[in-house]
């Protein structure tokens, strides 16, 4: 009788491992953690924020160059600038018809290169004869204040006025 009981208990022993239910529960918990982590990290939102931060820096750089040129020319931007006066309606700072070709007025003397929008279609810098900033500029005809803006900003339109 003792031998039969010991054989019986031996057959009741199970091999190590997890049941199917335990595996499903563990995977569900891990999936919940992964979704939470992705939601908290928000890669798309963070990428948009970083590109908008670059746009802000670019606009400030351009506005500083414009301001320095105005200061150097006793309050007049267009002195010696082929582009002429800053437009009174928003114009894209780029080469081509309908744009304001500000590059030759700023690059070399005030900026090393023209900053351009990191994501706007066609925005690039090659030289003063081949560029498109993707940014707009205009001068208020009443106040004389200069506005630069990034119309293709991802979170909200970015505008600086000086």
Coordinates of C-alpha atoms in Angstrom, one line a residue:
X1 CA 0.0 0.0 0.0
X2 CA 2.8 2.4 0.8
X3 CA 4.4 1.9 -2.7
X4 CA 1.1 2.6 -4.4
X5 CA 0.6 5.9 -2.6
X6 CA 4.1 7.1 -3.4
X7 CA 3.5 6.2 -7.0
X8 CA 0.3 8.1 -6.9
X9 CA 1.9 11.2 -5.5
X10 CA 4.6 11.1 -8.1
X11 CA 2.1 11.2 -10.9
X12 CA 0.4 14.3 -9.3
X13 CA 3.6 16.3 -9.5
X14 CA 3.6 19.0 -12.2
X15 CA 6.4 20.3 -14.3
X16 CA 7.4 23.9 -13.8
X17 CA 6.0 26.7 -16.0
X18 CA 3.0 29.0 -16.4
X19 CA -0.5 28.2 -17.4
X20 CA -2.1 29.9 -20.3
X21 CA -4.2 32.1 -18.1
X22 CA -1.2 33.3 -16.2
X23 CA 0.6 34.1 -19.5
X24 CA -2.4 36.1 -20.8
X25 CA -2.7 38.1 -17.6
X26 CA 1.1 38.9 -17.6
X27 CA 1.0 40.0 -21.3
X28 CA -2.1 42.2 -20.6
X29 CA -0.4 43.9 -17.7
X30 CA 2.8 44.5 -19.8
X31 CA 0.7 45.8 -22.7
X32 CA -1.0 48.3 -20.3
X33 CA 2.4 49.5 -19.1
X34 CA 3.6 50.0 -22.7
X35 CA 0.6 52.0 -23.7
X36 CA 0.9 54.1 -20.6
X37 CA 4.6 54.8 -21.3
X38 CA 4.0 55.7 -25.0
X39 CA 1.2 58.0 -23.9
X40 CA 3.4 59.7 -21.3
X41 CA 6.3 60.1 -23.6
X42 CA 4.2 61.3 -26.5
X43 CA 6.8 61.2 -29.3
X44 CA 4.7 63.0 -31.9
X45 CA 3.9 65.9 -29.5
X46 CA 7.6 66.1 -28.4
X47 CA 8.8 66.2 -32.0
X48 CA 6.3 69.0 -32.8
X49 CA 7.5 71.0 -29.7
X50 CA 11.1 70.6 -30.7
X51 CA 10.4 71.8 -34.3
X52 CA 8.5 74.8 -33.0
X53 CA 11.3 75.6 -30.6
X54 CA 13.7 75.6 -33.7
X55 CA 11.2 77.9 -35.5
X56 CA 11.2 80.3 -32.6
X57 CA 15.0 80.4 -32.5
X58 CA 15.1 80.9 -36.3
X59 CA 12.6 83.8 -36.2
X60 CA 14.5 85.5 -33.3
X61 CA 17.7 85.2 -35.3
X62 CA 16.2 86.8 -38.4
X63 CA 14.6 89.5 -36.4
X64 CA 17.9 90.2 -34.6
X65 CA 19.6 90.5 -38.0
X66 CA 16.9 92.9 -39.3
X67 CA 17.2 95.0 -36.1
X68 CA 21.0 95.1 -36.3
X69 CA 20.8 96.2 -40.0
X70 CA 18.3 98.9 -39.1
X71 CA 20.5 100.1 -36.2
X72 CA 23.6 100.1 -38.5
X73 CA 21.8 102.2 -41.1
X74 CA 20.4 104.8 -38.8
X75 CA 16.9 103.5 -38.7
X76 CA 16.5 102.5 -42.4
X77 CA 16.6 98.9 -43.3
X78 CA 16.6 99.2 -47.1
X79 CA 19.8 101.3 -47.4
X80 CA 22.0 99.2 -49.8
X81 CA 19.5 96.3 -49.8
X82 CA 18.4 95.2 -53.3
X83 CA 15.1 93.9 -51.9
X84 CA 14.0 97.4 -51.0
X85 CA 11.7 98.3 -48.2
X86 CA 10.2 95.6 -46.0
X87 CA 6.7 94.9 -47.4
X88 CA 3.6 96.1 -45.5
X89 CA 1.8 92.8 -46.1
X90 CA 3.1 89.4 -45.1
X91 CA 5.6 88.1 -47.7
X92 CA 7.6 84.9 -47.6
X93 CA 11.3 85.4 -47.2
X94 CA 12.5 83.6 -50.3
X95 CA 13.7 83.9 -53.9
X96 CA 11.1 84.3 -56.6
X97 CA 8.1 86.3 -57.6
X98 CA 5.8 87.4 -54.9
X99 CA 8.4 86.8 -52.2
X100 CA 10.7 89.2 -50.3
X101 CA 14.4 88.5 -51.1
X102 CA 15.9 89.5 -47.8
X103 CA 18.8 87.0 -48.0
X104 CA 21.4 89.3 -49.6
X105 CA 20.5 92.0 -47.1
X106 CA 21.3 89.9 -44.1
X107 CA 23.6 87.0 -44.9
X108 CA 27.3 87.6 -44.5
X109 CA 27.0 90.9 -42.6
X110 CA 24.4 89.9 -40.0
X111 CA 23.8 86.1 -40.4
X112 CA 26.0 83.3 -41.4
X113 CA 23.1 81.6 -43.3
X114 CA 19.4 82.2 -43.6
X115 CA 17.5 80.0 -41.1
X116 CA 14.7 78.1 -42.6
X117 CA 11.6 76.2 -41.4
X118 CA 12.5 72.6 -40.4
X119 CA 9.4 71.1 -42.0
X120 CA 7.8 73.6 -44.5
X121 CA 7.6 72.3 -48.0
X122 CA 10.4 73.6 -50.1
X123 CA 12.2 75.4 -47.3
X124 CA 15.9 75.3 -47.7
X125 CA 19.1 77.3 -47.7
X126 CA 21.8 76.9 -50.4
X127 CA 23.0 80.5 -50.9
X128 CA 21.6 84.0 -51.3
X129 CA 20.6 83.1 -54.8
X130 CA 18.8 79.8 -53.8
X131 CA 16.8 79.8 -50.6
X132 CA 13.3 79.6 -49.1
X133 CA 12.9 80.3 -45.4
X134 CA 9.3 79.2 -45.2
X135 CA 8.9 82.3 -42.9
X136 CA 7.0 85.5 -43.5
X137 CA 7.9 89.1 -42.8
X138 CA 6.2 92.5 -42.9
X139 CA 6.4 96.0 -41.5
X140 CA 3.3 97.6 -40.0
X141 CA 2.8 100.8 -42.0
X142 CA 1.3 102.7 -39.0
X143 CA 3.6 101.6 -36.1
X144 CA 6.7 100.7 -38.2
X145 CA 7.0 97.5 -36.2
X146 CA 8.4 94.5 -37.9
X147 CA 6.7 91.1 -37.7
X148 CA 8.2 87.7 -38.6
X149 CA 6.1 84.6 -38.4
X150 CA 6.2 80.8 -39.0
X151 CA 2.9 80.0 -40.8
X152 CA 3.7 76.3 -40.9
X153 CA 4.3 75.9 -37.2
X154 CA 2.8 72.6 -35.9
X155 CA 1.2 73.6 -32.6
X156 CA 0.3 77.2 -33.2
X157 CA 1.4 80.1 -35.5
X158 CA 4.6 81.6 -34.1
X159 CA 4.9 85.4 -34.4
X160 CA 7.5 87.9 -33.1
X161 CA 7.1 91.6 -33.4
X162 CA 9.8 94.2 -32.8

